[in-house]
CSV table of C-alpha atoms and ligand atoms in Angstrom, one decimal:
chain,number,residue,atom,x,y,z
A,16,MET,CA,2.7,-21.0,7.8
A,17,TRP,CA,1.3,-18.3,10.7
A,18,ILE,CA,1.9,-14.4,9.8
A,19,ALA,CA,1.2,-12.3,12.8
A,20,GLN,CA,0.1,-8.6,11.4
A,21,ILE,CA,0.6,-5.9,13.6
A,22,SER,CA,-0.1,-2.0,12.6
A,23,ASP,CA,-0.2,1.4,14.5
A,24,THR,CA,2.3,1.4,17.5
A,25,HIS,CA,2.6,5.2,17.1
A,26,VAL,CA,5.7,5.0,19.0
A,27,LYS,CA,6.6,8.2,21.0
A,28,ALA,CA,10.0,8.3,22.5
A,29,GLY,CA,10.9,9.3,26.0
A,30,ASN,CA,7.6,7.7,27.5
A,31,VAL,CA,5.7,10.3,26.3
A,32,ARG,CA,1.8,9.5,26.5
A,33,LEU,CA,-0.1,10.4,23.3
A,34,PHE,CA,-3.1,12.4,23.4
A,35,GLY,CA,-1.8,12.7,27.5
A,36,GLU,CA,-3.4,9.3,27.7
A,37,VAL,CA,-2.2,6.5,25.7
A,38,ASP,CA,0.8,4.6,26.6
A,39,VAL,CA,2.4,3.8,23.5
A,40,ALA,CA,5.5,2.1,24.8
A,41,GLU,CA,3.5,0.2,27.0
A,42,HIS,CA,0.9,-1.2,24.8
A,43,PHE,CA,3.5,-2.1,22.0
A,44,THR,CA,5.6,-4.0,25.4
A,45,LYS,CA,2.3,-5.9,25.5
A,46,LEU,CA,1.8,-6.9,22.3
A,47,VAL,CA,5.3,-8.2,21.6
A,48,ALA,CA,4.7,-10.6,24.8
A,49,ARG,CA,1.4,-11.8,23.0
A,50,LEU,CA,3.3,-12.5,20.1
A,51,GLU,CA,6.2,-14.2,21.6
A,52,ALA,CA,3.9,-16.0,23.9
A,53,LEU,CA,1.5,-17.2,20.8
A,54,SER,CA,1.3,-21.4,19.8
A,55,PRO,CA,2.2,-21.9,17.4
A,56,LYS,CA,4.6,-19.3,17.6
A,57,PRO,CA,4.2,-17.1,14.4
A,58,ASP,CA,6.6,-17.6,11.8
A,59,ILE,CA,7.2,-13.8,10.8
A,60,VAL,CA,5.9,-10.8,11.8
A,61,ILE,CA,4.7,-8.2,9.5
A,62,HIS,CA,4.0,-4.3,11.1
A,63,THR,CA,1.7,-2.0,8.7
A,64,GLY,CA,2.9,1.4,9.7
A,65,ASP,CA,2.8,4.0,11.9
A,66,ILE,CA,5.2,2.6,13.6
A,67,THR,CA,5.7,5.8,15.2
A,68,ASN,CA,3.5,9.1,15.6
A,69,ASP,CA,6.3,11.8,14.5
A,70,GLY,CA,8.9,9.9,12.6
A,71,GLU,CA,11.8,11.5,14.7
A,72,ALA,CA,15.1,9.6,15.2
A,73,ALA,CA,14.3,9.0,18.9
A,74,ASP,CA,11.1,7.6,18.1
A,75,PHE,CA,12.2,4.9,15.5
A,76,ALA,CA,15.4,4.4,18.0
A,77,GLN,CA,12.6,3.0,20.5
A,78,ALA,CA,10.6,1.7,18.0
A,79,ALA,CA,13.8,-0.5,16.8
A,80,HIS,CA,14.1,-1.6,20.1
A,81,CYS,CA,10.6,-2.7,20.7
A,82,LEU,CA,10.6,-4.4,17.6
A,83,SER,CA,14.1,-6.3,18.4
A,84,GLN,CA,12.5,-8.1,21.2
A,85,ILE,CA,10.3,-9.9,18.1
A,86,SER,CA,12.3,-13.8,17.8
A,87,VAL,CA,11.0,-14.1,14.4
A,88,PRO,CA,11.3,-12.2,11.2
A,89,VAL,CA,10.2,-8.8,10.9
A,90,TYR,CA,9.0,-7.0,7.5
A,91,ILE,CA,7.7,-3.4,7.9
A,92,ALA,CA,5.6,-0.9,5.8
A,93,LEU,CA,5.5,3.1,6.3
A,94,GLY,CA,2.5,4.7,7.5
A,95,ASN,CA,1.5,8.5,7.3
A,96,HIS,CA,3.0,9.1,10.8
A,97,ASP,CA,6.7,7.7,9.5
A,98,ARG,CA,9.7,9.2,7.8
A,99,ARG,CA,11.3,7.4,5.1
A,100,GLU,CA,15.1,8.3,5.7
A,101,THR,CA,14.5,8.4,9.5
A,102,ALA,CA,12.9,5.4,9.3
A,103,ARG,CA,15.9,3.8,7.3
A,104,GLN,CA,18.4,5.0,9.3
A,105,ALA,CA,16.4,3.0,12.2
A,106,LEU,CA,15.1,0.2,10.9
A,107,GLY,CA,17.2,-0.3,7.3
A,108,HIS,CA,18.8,-3.4,8.9
A,109,LEU,CA,15.4,-5.5,8.6
A,110,PRO,CA,15.4,-7.9,6.0
A,111,GLY,CA,14.2,-6.5,2.6
A,112,ILE,CA,14.0,-3.0,2.8
A,113,PRO,CA,15.8,-1.3,-0.5
A,114,SER,CA,19.1,0.9,0.2
A,115,LYS,CA,17.4,3.9,-1.2
A,116,GLY,CA,13.9,4.6,-2.9
A,117,ARG,CA,10.2,3.6,-1.3
A,118,PHE,CA,10.1,0.4,0.9
A,119,SER,CA,8.7,-1.4,-1.8
A,120,TYR,CA,10.2,-5.2,-1.7
A,121,VAL,CA,9.8,-8.7,-1.7
A,122,ILE,CA,10.9,-11.8,0.6
A,123,ASP,CA,10.6,-15.2,-1.1
A,124,ASP,CA,11.8,-17.2,2.4
A,125,HIS,CA,9.1,-18.5,3.6
A,126,PRO,CA,5.8,-20.6,1.9
A,127,VAL,CA,3.9,-17.4,1.3
A,128,ARG,CA,5.5,-15.1,-0.6
A,129,ILE,CA,5.7,-11.2,1.2
A,130,VAL,CA,5.3,-8.4,-0.9
A,131,MET,CA,5.5,-5.2,0.9
A,132,ALA,CA,4.2,-1.6,-0.8
A,133,ASP,CA,4.8,1.6,0.3
A,134,THR,CA,1.9,4.3,0.4
A,135,LEU,CA,3.7,7.2,2.2
A,136,VAL,CA,3.4,10.7,0.8
A,137,GLU,CA,5.6,12.5,3.2
A,138,GLY,CA,3.5,15.6,4.1
A,139,SER,CA,0.0,14.2,3.5
A,140,SER,CA,-1.9,12.2,5.7
A,141,GLN,CA,-3.6,10.6,2.5
A,142,GLY,CA,-1.2,7.4,0.8
A,143,GLU,CA,-0.3,6.8,-2.8
A,144,LEU,CA,1.3,3.9,-4.6
A,145,GLY,CA,2.1,5.9,-7.5
A,146,ALA,CA,2.6,4.8,-11.3
A,147,GLU,CA,6.2,3.1,-11.0
A,148,GLN,CA,5.2,1.2,-7.7
A,149,LEU,CA,1.9,0.0,-9.4
A,150,LYS,CA,4.0,-1.0,-12.5
A,151,TRP,CA,7.1,-2.7,-10.2
A,152,LEU,CA,3.8,-4.4,-7.9
A,153,ASP,CA,2.7,-5.8,-11.5
A,154,GLN,CA,5.8,-7.0,-12.6
A,155,THR,CA,6.6,-8.8,-9.6
A,156,LEU,CA,3.4,-10.4,-8.9
A,157,ALA,CA,3.9,-11.6,-12.4
A,158,ALA,CA,6.8,-13.0,-11.8
A,159,ALA,CA,5.8,-15.9,-9.4
A,160,PRO,CA,2.2,-16.4,-10.6
A,161,ASP,CA,2.1,-20.1,-8.7
A,162,LYS,CA,3.3,-18.8,-5.0
A,163,PRO,CA,0.7,-17.9,-2.4
A,164,THR,CA,1.5,-14.1,-2.0
A,165,PHE,CA,0.5,-11.8,1.1
A,166,VAL,CA,0.2,-8.0,0.3
A,167,GLY,CA,1.5,-5.5,2.7
A,168,LEU,CA,0.5,-1.9,2.7
A,169,HIS,CA,-0.4,0.7,5.3
A,170,HIS,CA,-3.3,2.9,3.7
A,171,PRO,CA,-5.9,0.2,3.2
A,172,PRO,CA,-7.5,-0.1,-0.4
A,173,PHE,CA,-11.1,0.4,0.3
A,174,ALA,CA,-13.4,3.0,2.1
A,175,THR,CA,-14.7,2.0,5.4
A,176,GLY,CA,-17.4,4.2,5.6
A,177,ILE,CA,-15.8,6.3,9.0
A,178,GLY,CA,-15.6,9.6,6.7
A,179,PHE,CA,-12.2,11.2,8.4
A,180,MET,CA,-10.2,8.1,7.6
A,181,ASP,CA,-11.6,7.6,4.4
A,182,ARG,CA,-10.5,11.0,3.8
A,183,ILE,CA,-7.1,10.3,4.3
A,184,GLY,CA,-7.4,6.9,2.4
A,185,LEU,CA,-5.2,5.3,-0.3
A,186,ARG,CA,-5.9,7.8,-3.7
A,187,ASP,CA,-5.0,5.0,-6.5
A,188,ARG,CA,-6.9,2.4,-4.9
A,189,ALA,CA,-8.7,1.7,-8.2
A,190,ASP,CA,-5.8,1.4,-10.1
A,191,PHE,CA,-4.4,-1.0,-7.4
A,192,ALA,CA,-7.3,-2.9,-7.5
A,193,GLN,CA,-6.5,-3.5,-10.9
A,194,VAL,CA,-3.1,-4.8,-10.7
A,195,ILE,CA,-4.1,-7.3,-7.6
A,196,SER,CA,-7.1,-8.8,-9.7
A,197,ARG,CA,-4.3,-9.9,-12.4
A,198,HIS,CA,-2.6,-11.8,-9.7
A,199,PRO,CA,-4.7,-14.4,-8.0
A,200,GLN,CA,-2.5,-15.4,-6.0
A,201,VAL,CA,-2.8,-13.1,-3.9
A,202,LYS,CA,-4.4,-14.7,-1.1
A,203,ARG,CA,-4.7,-11.2,1.3
A,204,VAL,CA,-3.9,-7.8,1.6
A,205,GLY,CA,-3.4,-6.6,4.7
A,206,ALA,CA,-3.4,-2.9,5.9
A,207,GLY,CA,-3.4,-0.8,8.7
A,208,HIS,CA,-4.1,3.1,9.3
A,209,VAL,CA,-7.6,3.2,10.4
A,210,HIS,CA,-7.0,1.4,14.2
A,211,ARG,CA,-10.2,-0.5,13.5
A,212,PRO,CA,-10.5,-3.9,12.0
A,213,PHE,CA,-12.6,-4.4,8.6
A,214,THR,CA,-12.3,-6.8,6.0
A,215,ALA,CA,-13.4,-6.3,2.2
A,216,GLN,CA,-13.7,-8.1,-1.2
A,217,PHE,CA,-10.9,-6.0,-3.2
A,218,GLY,CA,-9.5,-7.0,-6.7
A,219,GLY,CA,-10.4,-10.8,-6.6
A,220,THR,CA,-9.0,-11.0,-3.3
A,221,ILE,CA,-9.4,-10.6,0.2
A,222,ALA,CA,-8.4,-7.1,2.0
A,223,MET,CA,-7.9,-6.2,5.8
A,224,ILE,CA,-7.3,-3.9,8.0
A,225,CYS,CA,-5.7,-4.9,11.0
A,226,PRO,CA,-6.4,-3.4,14.4
A,227,GLY,CA,-4.7,-0.7,16.2
A,228,ALA,CA,-1.7,-1.9,18.9
A,229,ALA,CA,-2.7,1.4,21.1
A,230,HIS,CA,-5.6,3.7,20.5
A,231,GLN,CA,-8.8,2.5,18.1
A,232,VAL,CA,-10.7,5.0,15.9
A,233,VAL,CA,-14.4,5.8,16.9
A,234,ALA,CA,-16.4,3.3,14.7
A,235,ASP,CA,-19.0,6.1,13.3
A,236,PHE,CA,-20.3,6.0,10.4
A,237,THR,CA,-21.6,9.5,9.8
A,238,PRO,CA,-20.3,10.9,6.5
A,239,ASP,CA,-18.7,14.3,8.5
A,240,SER,CA,-18.1,12.6,12.2
A,241,ALA,CA,-15.1,14.1,14.3
A,242,GLU,CA,-12.1,12.7,14.3
A,243,TYR,CA,-12.5,10.6,17.8
A,244,TRP,CA,-10.3,8.2,19.1
A,245,ASN,CA,-11.0,5.7,22.2
A,246,ALA,CA,-9.4,3.1,24.3
A,247,ASP,CA,-11.4,-0.1,22.8
A,248,PRO,CA,-9.1,-3.1,23.1
A,249,PRO,CA,-6.1,-3.3,20.9
A,250,GLY,CA,-5.6,-5.8,18.7
A,251,PHE,CA,-3.8,-7.9,16.0
A,252,LEU,CA,-4.4,-10.2,13.0
A,253,LEU,CA,-3.1,-13.7,12.6
A,254,HIS,CA,-3.1,-15.5,8.7
A,255,HIS,CA,-2.7,-18.9,8.8
A,256,TRP,CA,-1.4,-20.3,5.3
A,257,THR,CA,-2.7,-23.9,5.6
A,258,GLY,CA,-1.3,-25.2,2.3
A,259,GLU,CA,-4.5,-24.7,0.8
A,260,GLN,CA,-6.2,-21.4,2.2
A,261,MET,CA,-5.6,-18.4,3.9
A,262,ILE,CA,-7.5,-18.3,7.3
A,263,SER,CA,-7.5,-15.0,9.2
A,264,ILE,CA,-8.1,-14.4,12.5
A,265,GLU,CA,-8.8,-11.1,14.8
A,266,LEU,CA,-7.4,-11.6,18.5
A,267,PRO,CA,-7.4,-8.5,21.5
A,268,VAL,CA,-3.7,-8.0,22.9
A,269,GLU,CA,-4.9,-8.9,26.4
A,270,SER,CA,-7.0,-12.5,26.4
A,271,SER,CA,-8.8,-13.3,29.6
A,272,PRO,CA,-7.5,-16.7,31.6
A,273,PRO,CA,-9.5,-19.6,30.2
A,274,ARG,CA,-11.9,-21.6,31.6
A,275,ARG,CA,-12.8,-25.1,30.9
A,276,PHE,CA,-16.2,-25.6,29.3
A,277,SER,CA,-17.8,-28.0,31.7
A,278,GLY,CA,-21.2,-30.1,32.4
A,279,ASP,CA,-21.3,-29.8,28.5
A,280,HIS,CA,-20.4,-32.7,26.0
A,281,LEU,CA,-19.4,-32.1,22.8
A,282,THR,CA,-20.6,-34.5,20.5
A,283,VAL,CA,-18.9,-35.6,17.1
A,284,GLU,CA,-21.0,-38.1,15.0
B,2,FE2,FE1,-2.2,4.7,12.6
B,3,FE2,FE1,-1.9,5.7,9.2
C-alpha cells in the first residue's frame, strides 16, 4: 500500500500570492498532477494540515476544488492556519470527518489503519491534542493492536531545532509519546507544520515531518533565529507499506527528466 502525504498547501482564494510572491494555487495544481502521475499511483492521500492560509470560506472552497482533482481517497488533518467549522462546511464530505467536534477519526478500509488527530487550537499557532483526544487515541489504538497503523496530525511531536517553529509546536507531545509507546503497531507518525522534512525517533516508532507544498521554512538552527521562509523546492512524502515494513521516501514535486545510465554496467552476483 502506498500512502502519499502532502502538507501545508496554504491555499488563498482568488489567485492571491502569499507574501506577494508564492503562487500557492500553482504549487497545489503541480502537486496534484505529480500525485496523479506517480507509478504506482498512491492508494490514498493524507493532507497534514494548513490546508488554507487564512481559513476563510473562499479559501476552503478553492482547496476543496484542488483536492477534488485527486482520484484516490483524501484524508485531512487541520493546521493552525485552518478553521474547524469553515473546514467542515467545505470538506466535511471527505471520508471519516465527524459531523461535530474535533477532526479525530479512523479509517479502516485499507491494509494500513489510518488514525487522524486534531491539534488545532483556534486563536493559537501552537497545537494541542488535549486529554480527551489522547484518551480517545489510546482507546482507538488499543482496539486494533495487530493492524499496522499510520497516525496523522499537523503539529509535529518533536522539536526540530528551528527556534521559532518549536515555539509554536505541540504542547502535549510528551503525553502523546506515552500513548504511542503503548501501541507498537503504529508504524509511522506523519506531521506537517514545519515546511521542512525531518525524521525522529518518537514513542518507539518513527515520526516524520512532510515538506511544504509551497514555501519552505529556512533551516536555521540558531535558537532565536528570525522567522524566515524561502523558495526551496516543494516536496511530499510517500509511505510504502510492503506488508512487513513501512518505507518512507521524500520526493520533490518537480522532478527533472530521466537520463539512462550509460557506459556503466550494474553487476549482481
Ligand atoms: Fe504551514
Ligand atoms: Fe502550521
